[in-house]
mmCIF file of C-alpha atoms and ligand atoms in Angstrom:
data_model
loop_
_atom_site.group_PDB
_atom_site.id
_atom_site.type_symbol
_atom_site.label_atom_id
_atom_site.label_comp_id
_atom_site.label_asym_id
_atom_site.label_seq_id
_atom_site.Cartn_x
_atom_site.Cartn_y
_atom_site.Cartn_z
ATOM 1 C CA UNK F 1 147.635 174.825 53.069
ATOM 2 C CA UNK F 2 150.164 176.597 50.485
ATOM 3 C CA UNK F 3 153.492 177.237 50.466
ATOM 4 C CA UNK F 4 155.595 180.789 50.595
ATOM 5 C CA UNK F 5 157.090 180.474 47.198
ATOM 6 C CA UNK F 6 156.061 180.005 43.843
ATOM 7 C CA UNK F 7 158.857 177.628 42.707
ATOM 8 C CA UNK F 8 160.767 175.343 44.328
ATOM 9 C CA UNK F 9 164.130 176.253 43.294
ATOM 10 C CA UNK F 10 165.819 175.235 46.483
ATOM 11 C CA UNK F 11 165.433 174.361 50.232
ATOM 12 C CA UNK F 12 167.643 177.603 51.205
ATOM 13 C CA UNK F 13 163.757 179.535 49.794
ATOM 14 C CA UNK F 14 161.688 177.495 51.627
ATOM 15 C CA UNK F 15 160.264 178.015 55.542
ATOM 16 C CA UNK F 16 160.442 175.522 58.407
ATOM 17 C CA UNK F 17 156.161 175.490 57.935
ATOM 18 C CA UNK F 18 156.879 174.753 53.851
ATOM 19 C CA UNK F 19 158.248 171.864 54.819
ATOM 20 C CA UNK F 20 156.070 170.484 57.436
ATOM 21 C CA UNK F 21 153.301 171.834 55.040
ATOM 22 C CA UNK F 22 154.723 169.251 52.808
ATOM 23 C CA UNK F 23 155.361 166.610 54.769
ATOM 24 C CA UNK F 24 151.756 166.926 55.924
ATOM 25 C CA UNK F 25 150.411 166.577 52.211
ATOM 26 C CA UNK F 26 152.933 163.942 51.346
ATOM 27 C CA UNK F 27 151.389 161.704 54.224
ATOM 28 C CA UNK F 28 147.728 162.535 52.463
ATOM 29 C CA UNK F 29 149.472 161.290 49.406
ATOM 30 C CA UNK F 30 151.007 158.071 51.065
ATOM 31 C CA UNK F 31 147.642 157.113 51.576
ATOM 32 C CA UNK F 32 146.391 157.756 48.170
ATOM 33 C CA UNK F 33 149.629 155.382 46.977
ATOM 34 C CA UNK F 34 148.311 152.138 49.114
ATOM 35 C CA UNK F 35 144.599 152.644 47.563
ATOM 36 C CA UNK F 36 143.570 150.028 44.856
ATOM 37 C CA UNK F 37 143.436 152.986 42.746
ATOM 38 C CA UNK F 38 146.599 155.270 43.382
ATOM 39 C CA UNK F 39 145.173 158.474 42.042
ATOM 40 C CA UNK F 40 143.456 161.329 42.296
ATOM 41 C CA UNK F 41 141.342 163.554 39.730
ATOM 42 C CA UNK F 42 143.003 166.824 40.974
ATOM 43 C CA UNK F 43 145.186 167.997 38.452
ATOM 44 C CA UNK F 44 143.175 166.468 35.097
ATOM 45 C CA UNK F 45 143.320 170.137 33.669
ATOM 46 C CA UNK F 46 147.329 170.653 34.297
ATOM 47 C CA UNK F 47 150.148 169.890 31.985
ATOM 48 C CA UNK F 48 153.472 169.245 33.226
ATOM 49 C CA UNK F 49 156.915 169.855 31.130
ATOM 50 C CA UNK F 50 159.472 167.874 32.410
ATOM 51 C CA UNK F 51 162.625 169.081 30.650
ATOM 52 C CA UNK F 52 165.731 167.493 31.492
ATOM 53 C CA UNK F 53 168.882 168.392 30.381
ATOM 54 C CA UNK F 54 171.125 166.033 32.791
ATOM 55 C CA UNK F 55 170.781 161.587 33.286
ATOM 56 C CA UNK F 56 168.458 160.661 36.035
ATOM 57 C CA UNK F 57 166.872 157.387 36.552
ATOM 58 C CA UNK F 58 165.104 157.357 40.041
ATOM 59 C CA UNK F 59 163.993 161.511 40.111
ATOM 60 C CA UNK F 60 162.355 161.707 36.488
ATOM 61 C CA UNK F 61 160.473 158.230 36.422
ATOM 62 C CA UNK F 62 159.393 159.558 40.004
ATOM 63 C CA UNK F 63 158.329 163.277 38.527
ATOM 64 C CA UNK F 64 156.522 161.392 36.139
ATOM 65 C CA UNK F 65 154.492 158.894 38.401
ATOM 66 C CA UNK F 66 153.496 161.369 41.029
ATOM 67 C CA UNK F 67 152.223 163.990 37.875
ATOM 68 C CA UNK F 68 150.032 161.067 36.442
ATOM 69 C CA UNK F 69 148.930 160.000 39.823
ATOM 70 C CA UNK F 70 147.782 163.590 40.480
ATOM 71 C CA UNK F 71 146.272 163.149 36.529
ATOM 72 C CA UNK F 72 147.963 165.969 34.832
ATOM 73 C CA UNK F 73 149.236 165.582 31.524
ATOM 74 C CA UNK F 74 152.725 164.884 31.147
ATOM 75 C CA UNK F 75 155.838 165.964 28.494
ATOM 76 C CA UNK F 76 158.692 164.426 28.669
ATOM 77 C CA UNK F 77 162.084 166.086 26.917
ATOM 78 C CA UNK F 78 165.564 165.467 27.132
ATOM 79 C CA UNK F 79 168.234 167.557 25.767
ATOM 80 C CA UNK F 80 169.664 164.532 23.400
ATOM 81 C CA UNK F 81 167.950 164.276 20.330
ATOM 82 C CA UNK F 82 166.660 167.505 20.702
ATOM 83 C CA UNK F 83 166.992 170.913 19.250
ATOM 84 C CA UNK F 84 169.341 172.065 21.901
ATOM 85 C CA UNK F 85 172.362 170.440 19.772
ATOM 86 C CA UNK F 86 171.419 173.129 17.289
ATOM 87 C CA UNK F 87 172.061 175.650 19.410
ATOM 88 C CA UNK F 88 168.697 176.663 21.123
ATOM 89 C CA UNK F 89 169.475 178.837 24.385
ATOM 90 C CA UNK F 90 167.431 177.262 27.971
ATOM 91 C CA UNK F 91 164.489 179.982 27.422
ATOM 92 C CA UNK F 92 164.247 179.691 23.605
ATOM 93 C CA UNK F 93 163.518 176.138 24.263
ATOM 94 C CA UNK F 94 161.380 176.350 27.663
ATOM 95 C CA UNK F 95 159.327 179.482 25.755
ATOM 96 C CA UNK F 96 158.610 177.120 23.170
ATOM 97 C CA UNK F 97 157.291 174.107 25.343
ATOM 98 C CA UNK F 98 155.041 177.036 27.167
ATOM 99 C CA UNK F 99 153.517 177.897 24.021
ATOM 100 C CA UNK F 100 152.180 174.418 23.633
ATOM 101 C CA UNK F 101 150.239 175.540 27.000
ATOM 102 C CA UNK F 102 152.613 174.210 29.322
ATOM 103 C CA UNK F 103 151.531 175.014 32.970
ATOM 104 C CA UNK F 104 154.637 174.006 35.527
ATOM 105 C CA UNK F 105 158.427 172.699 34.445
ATOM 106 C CA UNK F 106 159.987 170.301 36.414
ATOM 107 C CA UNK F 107 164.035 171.044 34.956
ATOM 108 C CA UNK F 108 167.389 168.900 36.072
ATOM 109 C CA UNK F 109 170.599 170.752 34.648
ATOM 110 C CA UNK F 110 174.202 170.763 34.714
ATOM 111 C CA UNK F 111 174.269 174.275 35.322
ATOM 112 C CA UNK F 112 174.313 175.584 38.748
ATOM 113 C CA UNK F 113 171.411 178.455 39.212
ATOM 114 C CA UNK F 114 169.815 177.426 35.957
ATOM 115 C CA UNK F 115 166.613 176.790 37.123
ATOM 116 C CA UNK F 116 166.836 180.534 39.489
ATOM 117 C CA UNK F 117 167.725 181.997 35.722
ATOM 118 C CA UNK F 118 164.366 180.444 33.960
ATOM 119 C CA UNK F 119 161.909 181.391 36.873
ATOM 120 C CA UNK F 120 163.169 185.001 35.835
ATOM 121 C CA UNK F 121 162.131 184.370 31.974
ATOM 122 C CA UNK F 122 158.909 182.565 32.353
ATOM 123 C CA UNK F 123 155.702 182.976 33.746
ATOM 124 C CA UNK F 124 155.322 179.024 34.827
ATOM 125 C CA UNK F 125 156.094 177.051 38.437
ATOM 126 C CA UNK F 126 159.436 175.585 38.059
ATOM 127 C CA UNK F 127 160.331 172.721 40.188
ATOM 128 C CA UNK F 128 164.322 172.232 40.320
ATOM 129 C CA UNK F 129 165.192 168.581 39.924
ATOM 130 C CA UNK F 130 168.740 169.088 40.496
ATOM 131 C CA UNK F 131 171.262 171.896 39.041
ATOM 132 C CA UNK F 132 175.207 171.427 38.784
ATOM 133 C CA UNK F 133 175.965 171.043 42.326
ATOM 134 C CA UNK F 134 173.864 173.269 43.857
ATOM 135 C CA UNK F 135 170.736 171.613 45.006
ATOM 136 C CA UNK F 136 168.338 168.902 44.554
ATOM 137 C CA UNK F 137 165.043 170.017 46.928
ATOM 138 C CA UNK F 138 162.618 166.995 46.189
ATOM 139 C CA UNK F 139 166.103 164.794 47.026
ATOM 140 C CA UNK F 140 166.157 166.503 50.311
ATOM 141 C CA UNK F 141 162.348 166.446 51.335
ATOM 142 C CA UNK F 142 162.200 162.734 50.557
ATOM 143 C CA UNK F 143 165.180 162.009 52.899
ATOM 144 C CA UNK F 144 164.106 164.096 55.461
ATOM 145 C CA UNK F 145 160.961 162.711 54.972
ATOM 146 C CA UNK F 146 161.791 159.103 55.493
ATOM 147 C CA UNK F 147 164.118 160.022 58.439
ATOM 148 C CA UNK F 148 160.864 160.796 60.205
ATOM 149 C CA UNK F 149 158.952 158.366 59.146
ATOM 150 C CA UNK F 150 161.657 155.407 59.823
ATOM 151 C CA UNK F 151 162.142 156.699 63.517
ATOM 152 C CA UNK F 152 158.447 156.208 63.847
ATOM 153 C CA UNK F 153 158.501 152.535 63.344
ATOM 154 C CA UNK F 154 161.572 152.594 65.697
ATOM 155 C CA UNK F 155 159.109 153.928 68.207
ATOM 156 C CA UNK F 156 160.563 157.152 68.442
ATOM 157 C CA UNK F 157 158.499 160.349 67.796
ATOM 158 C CA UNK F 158 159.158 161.017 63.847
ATOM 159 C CA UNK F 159 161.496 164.882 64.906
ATOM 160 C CA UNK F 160 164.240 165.603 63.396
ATOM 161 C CA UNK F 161 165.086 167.884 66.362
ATOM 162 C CA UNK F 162 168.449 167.331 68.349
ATOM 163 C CA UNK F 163 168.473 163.993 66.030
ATOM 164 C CA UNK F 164 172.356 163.684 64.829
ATOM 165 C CA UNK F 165 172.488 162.730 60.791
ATOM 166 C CA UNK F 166 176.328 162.271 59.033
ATOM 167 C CA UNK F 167 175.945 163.079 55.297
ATOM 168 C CA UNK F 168 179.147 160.874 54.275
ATOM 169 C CA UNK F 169 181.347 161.062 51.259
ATOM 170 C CA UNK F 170 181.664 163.346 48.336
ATOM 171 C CA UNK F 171 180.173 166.253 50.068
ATOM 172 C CA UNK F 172 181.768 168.792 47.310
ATOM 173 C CA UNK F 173 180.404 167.768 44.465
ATOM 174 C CA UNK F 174 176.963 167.009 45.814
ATOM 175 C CA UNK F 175 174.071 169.176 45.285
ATOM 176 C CA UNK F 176 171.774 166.359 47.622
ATOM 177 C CA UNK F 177 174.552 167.525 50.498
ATOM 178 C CA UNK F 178 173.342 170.989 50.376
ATOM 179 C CA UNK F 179 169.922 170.653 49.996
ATOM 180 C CA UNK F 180 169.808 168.057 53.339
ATOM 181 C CA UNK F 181 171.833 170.273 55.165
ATOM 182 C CA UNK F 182 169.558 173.240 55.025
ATOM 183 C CA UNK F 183 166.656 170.849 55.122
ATOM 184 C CA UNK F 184 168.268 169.043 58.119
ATOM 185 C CA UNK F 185 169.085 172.157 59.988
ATOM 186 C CA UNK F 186 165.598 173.930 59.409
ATOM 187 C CA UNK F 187 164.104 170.849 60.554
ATOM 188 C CA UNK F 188 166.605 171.072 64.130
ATOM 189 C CA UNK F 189 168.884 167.981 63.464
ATOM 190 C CA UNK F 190 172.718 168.037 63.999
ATOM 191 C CA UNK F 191 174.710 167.523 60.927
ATOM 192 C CA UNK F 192 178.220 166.089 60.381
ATOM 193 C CA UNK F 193 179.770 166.084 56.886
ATOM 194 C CA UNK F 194 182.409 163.235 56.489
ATOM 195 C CA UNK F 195 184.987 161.817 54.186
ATOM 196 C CA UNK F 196 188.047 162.921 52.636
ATOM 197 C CA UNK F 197 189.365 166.218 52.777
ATOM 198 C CA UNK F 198 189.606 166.334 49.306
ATOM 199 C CA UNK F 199 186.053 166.347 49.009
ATOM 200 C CA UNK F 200 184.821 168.315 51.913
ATOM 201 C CA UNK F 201 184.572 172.050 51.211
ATOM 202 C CA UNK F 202 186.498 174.029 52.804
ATOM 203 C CA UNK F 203 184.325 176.928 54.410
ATOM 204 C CA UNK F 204 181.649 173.959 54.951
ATOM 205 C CA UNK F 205 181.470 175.015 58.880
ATOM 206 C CA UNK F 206 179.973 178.769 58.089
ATOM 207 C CA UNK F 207 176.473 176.085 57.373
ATOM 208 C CA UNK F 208 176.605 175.432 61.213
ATOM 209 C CA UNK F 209 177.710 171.343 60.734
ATOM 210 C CA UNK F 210 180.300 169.905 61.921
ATOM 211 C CA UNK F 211 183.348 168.536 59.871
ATOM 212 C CA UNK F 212 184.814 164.638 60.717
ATOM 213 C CA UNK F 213 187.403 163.311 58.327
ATOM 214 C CA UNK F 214 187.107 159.845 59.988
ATOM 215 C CA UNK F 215 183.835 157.779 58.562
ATOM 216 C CA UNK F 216 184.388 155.880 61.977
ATOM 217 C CA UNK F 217 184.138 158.452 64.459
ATOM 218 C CA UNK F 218 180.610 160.282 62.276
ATOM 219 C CA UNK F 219 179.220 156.798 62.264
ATOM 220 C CA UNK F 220 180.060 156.538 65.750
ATOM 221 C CA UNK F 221 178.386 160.040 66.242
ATOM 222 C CA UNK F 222 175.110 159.529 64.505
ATOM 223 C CA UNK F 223 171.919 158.463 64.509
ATOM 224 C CA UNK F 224 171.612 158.415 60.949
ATOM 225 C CA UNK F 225 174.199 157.607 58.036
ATOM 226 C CA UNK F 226 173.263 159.470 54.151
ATOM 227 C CA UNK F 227 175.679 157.929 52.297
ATOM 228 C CA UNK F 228 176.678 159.981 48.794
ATOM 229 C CA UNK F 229 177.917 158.915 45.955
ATOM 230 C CA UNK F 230 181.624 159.517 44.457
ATOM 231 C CA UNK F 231 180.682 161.874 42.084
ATOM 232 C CA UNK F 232 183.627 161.172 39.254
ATOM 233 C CA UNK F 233 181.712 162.434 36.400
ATOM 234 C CA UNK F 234 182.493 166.016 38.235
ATOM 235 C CA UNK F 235 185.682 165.619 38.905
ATOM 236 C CA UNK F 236 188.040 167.294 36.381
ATOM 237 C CA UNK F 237 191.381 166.024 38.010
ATOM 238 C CA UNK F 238 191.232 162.961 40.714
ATOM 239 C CA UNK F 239 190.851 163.941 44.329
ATOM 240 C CA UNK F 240 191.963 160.435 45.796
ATOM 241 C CA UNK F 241 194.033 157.615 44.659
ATOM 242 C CA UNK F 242 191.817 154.805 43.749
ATOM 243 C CA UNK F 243 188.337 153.688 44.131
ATOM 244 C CA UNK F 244 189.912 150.607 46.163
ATOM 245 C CA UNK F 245 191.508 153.355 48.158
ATOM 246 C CA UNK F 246 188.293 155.212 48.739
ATOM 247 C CA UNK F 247 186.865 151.982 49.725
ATOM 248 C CA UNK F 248 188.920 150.897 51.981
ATOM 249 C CA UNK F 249 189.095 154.051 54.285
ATOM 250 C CA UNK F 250 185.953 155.621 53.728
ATOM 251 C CA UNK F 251 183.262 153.304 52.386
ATOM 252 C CA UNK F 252 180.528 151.870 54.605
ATOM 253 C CA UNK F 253 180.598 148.176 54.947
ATOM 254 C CA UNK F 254 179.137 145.717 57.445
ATOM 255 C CA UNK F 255 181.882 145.305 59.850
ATOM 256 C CA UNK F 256 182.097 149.245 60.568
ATOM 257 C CA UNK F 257 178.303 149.146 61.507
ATOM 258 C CA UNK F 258 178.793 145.914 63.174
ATOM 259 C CA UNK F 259 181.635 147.715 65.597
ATOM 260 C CA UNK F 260 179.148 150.223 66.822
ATOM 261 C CA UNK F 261 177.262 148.933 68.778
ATOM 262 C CA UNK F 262 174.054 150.213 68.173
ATOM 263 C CA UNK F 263 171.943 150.160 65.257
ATOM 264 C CA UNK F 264 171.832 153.413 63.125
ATOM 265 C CA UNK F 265 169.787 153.907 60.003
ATOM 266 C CA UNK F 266 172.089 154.007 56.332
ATOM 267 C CA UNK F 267 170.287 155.832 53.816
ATOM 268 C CA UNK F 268 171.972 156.494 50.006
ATOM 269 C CA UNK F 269 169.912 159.013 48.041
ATOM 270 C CA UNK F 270 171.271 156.638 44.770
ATOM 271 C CA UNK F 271 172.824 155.943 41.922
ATOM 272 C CA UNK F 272 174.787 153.192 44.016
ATOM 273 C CA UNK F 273 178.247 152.698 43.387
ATOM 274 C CA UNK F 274 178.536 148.986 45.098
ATOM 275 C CA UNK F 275 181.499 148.360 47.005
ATOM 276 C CA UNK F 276 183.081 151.990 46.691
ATOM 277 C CA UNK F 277 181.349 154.556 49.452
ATOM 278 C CA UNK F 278 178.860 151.632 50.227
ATOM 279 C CA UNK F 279 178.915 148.027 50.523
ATOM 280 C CA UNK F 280 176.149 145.422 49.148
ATOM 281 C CA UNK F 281 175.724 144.197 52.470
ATOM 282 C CA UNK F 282 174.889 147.405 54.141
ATOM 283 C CA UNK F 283 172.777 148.517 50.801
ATOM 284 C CA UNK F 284 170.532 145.254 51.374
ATOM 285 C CA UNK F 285 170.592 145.223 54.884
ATOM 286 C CA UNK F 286 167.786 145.633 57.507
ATOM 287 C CA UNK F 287 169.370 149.100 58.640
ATOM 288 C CA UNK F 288 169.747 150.616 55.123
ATOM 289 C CA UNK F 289 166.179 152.928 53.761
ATOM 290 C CA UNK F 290 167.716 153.099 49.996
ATOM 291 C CA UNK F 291 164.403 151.703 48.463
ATOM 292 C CA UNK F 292 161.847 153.884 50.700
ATOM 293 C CA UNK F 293 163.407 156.870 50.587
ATOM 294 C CA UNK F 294 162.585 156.181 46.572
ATOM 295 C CA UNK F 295 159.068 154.775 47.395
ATOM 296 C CA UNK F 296 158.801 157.892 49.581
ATOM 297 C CA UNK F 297 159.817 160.138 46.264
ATOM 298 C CA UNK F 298 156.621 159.908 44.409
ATOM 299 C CA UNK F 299 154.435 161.033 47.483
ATOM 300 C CA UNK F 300 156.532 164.369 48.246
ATOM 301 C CA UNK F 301 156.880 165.227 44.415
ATOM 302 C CA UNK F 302 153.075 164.871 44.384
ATOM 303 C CA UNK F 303 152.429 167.235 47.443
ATOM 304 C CA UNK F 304 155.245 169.689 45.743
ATOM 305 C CA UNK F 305 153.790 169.842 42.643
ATOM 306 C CA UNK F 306 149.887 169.873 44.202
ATOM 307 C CA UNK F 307 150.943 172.702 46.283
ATOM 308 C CA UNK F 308 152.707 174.361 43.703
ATOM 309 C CA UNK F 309 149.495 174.093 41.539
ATOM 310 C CA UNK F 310 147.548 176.022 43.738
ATOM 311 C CA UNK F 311 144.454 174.023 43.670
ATOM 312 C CA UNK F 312 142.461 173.251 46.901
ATOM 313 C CA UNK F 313 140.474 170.182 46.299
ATOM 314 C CA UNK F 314 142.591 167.349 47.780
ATOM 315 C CA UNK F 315 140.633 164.536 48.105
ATOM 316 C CA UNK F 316 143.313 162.027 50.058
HETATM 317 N N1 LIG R 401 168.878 160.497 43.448
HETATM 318 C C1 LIG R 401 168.825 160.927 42.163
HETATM 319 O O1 LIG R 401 168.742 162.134 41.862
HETATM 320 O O2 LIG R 401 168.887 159.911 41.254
HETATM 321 P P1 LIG R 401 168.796 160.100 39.663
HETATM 322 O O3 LIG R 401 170.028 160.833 39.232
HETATM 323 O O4 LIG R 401 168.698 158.711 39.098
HETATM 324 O O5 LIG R 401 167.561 160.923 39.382
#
């Protein structure tokens, strides 16, 4: 089992069989995670920068976990307090954590391509955590990953193929949009982008999905609901009139999914905004996946980063 790339800079690299290839070891992994002890010997001689430049809550405790499950030894650095306020360039600073014999980098930045411009400048794995709003790959394996594994317990047969999934909301400034739609489409699902126009793209079709500006009629349409959140910290000039406004004709709340008649799944890849593109009662609610797809997190960053590695002796 190995993968066709070196890094994982995005799902647009990566082969259909990558993915199953990691869904496969992820699963090995799951089963690791419900042991007494959740971890595994297999990386004791590995260390792991994690070097993030950008907030995250959910995707660097979860980098974190799955490296010290797999035993590796961990760094942890974040731009503030750091020398990057003196003016250190991105390789001046990643060179200098290699030195320290620093085998793989796990990097989040605000800078689209960044992580594509490092694996050009040093000789390490580099695992892209998210960059500008481009891509988030781990984001997109996870979901995709729980998508399979929550129609399983529904009974159905865990393929994403000819299954329809709506990625709803602020699909421009989203890097988890684009990294699910290329993961959705090389796994054979339909995709739908929805919400307003404003924050749709407007060449989005050339991906092959299909464009609804009504949240009713994609919710109608899907299976599956991956609800985004309003990205304001990107948005340089506003793109709607109000968050109550947003709310109101675009977020997902419990009478919308009541009116459909059937029972999709709602998935959210978090930070939440409650009450703006999703309610609390759809965010706690038997349909919604929100705390799985994070549970689901630490196995797929372990089989990324154990593939990655290149070692051989997984004992799941
Ligand atoms: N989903 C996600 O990337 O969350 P964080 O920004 O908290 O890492």
């Amino acid at each position: 089992m190995s993968l066709s790339v070196k890094h994982l800079l995005g799902i647009k690299e990566l082969q259909p069989a990558d993915i199953q290839t990691i869904f496969r070891t992820a699963d090995n992994f799951k089963q690791v995670l419900q042991r007494p002890i959740k971890k595994v010997p297999t990386l004791r001689d590995t260390t792991i920068a994690n070097i993030f430049f950008e907030n995250s809550t959910r995707t660097r405790i979860s980098f974190e976990l799955a490296e010290k499950r797999l035993s590796a030894d961990v760094v942890n650095f974040s731009a503030s307090g750091s020398s990057v306020s003196k003016g250190e360039t991105l390789i001046d600073t990643v060179n200098n954590i290699l030195a320290m014999k620093v085998d793989m980098v796990v990097m989040r930045h605000s800078a689209s391509g960044a992580p594509w411009f490092l694996s050009q400048h040093v000789d390490a794995s580099i695992i892209n955590a998210g960059d500008g709003v481009n891509e988030h790959p781990t984001q997109a394996l996870l979901d995709s990953f729980s998508m399979k594994e929550e129609l399983i317990k529904k009974g159905y047969k865990g393929d994403l193929k000819g299954k329809r999934v709506a990625i709803i909301g602020d699909i421009m400034h989203s890097r988890v949009a684009l990294s699910n739609i290329f993961c959705l489409k090389k796994l054979g699902a339909e995709v739908m982008v929805s919400g307003p126009p404003t924050l749709i793209p407007k060449h989005i079709h050339d991906l092959g999905v299909k464009v609804e500006y009504n949240v009713k009629k994609a919710l109608m349409w899907c299976d599956i609901a991956n609800v985004l959140r309003i990205q304001l910290e990107r948005q340089n000039k506003p793109l709607f009139s109000t968050l109550r406004e947003y709310a109101l004709f675009y977020g997902i709340n419990k009478q919308m999914l009541d009116g459909l008649q059937k029972d999709i799944i709602i998935m959210h890849p978090g930070p939440i905004n409650r009450g703006v593109e999703i309610s609390s009662d759809v965010a706690d609610s038997e349909q919604s996946i929100i705390l799985d797809q994070v549970e689901n997190g630490v196995a797929i960053r372990m089989a990324v980063i154990y593939l990655l590695s290149g070692k051989r002796d997984l004992e799941a």
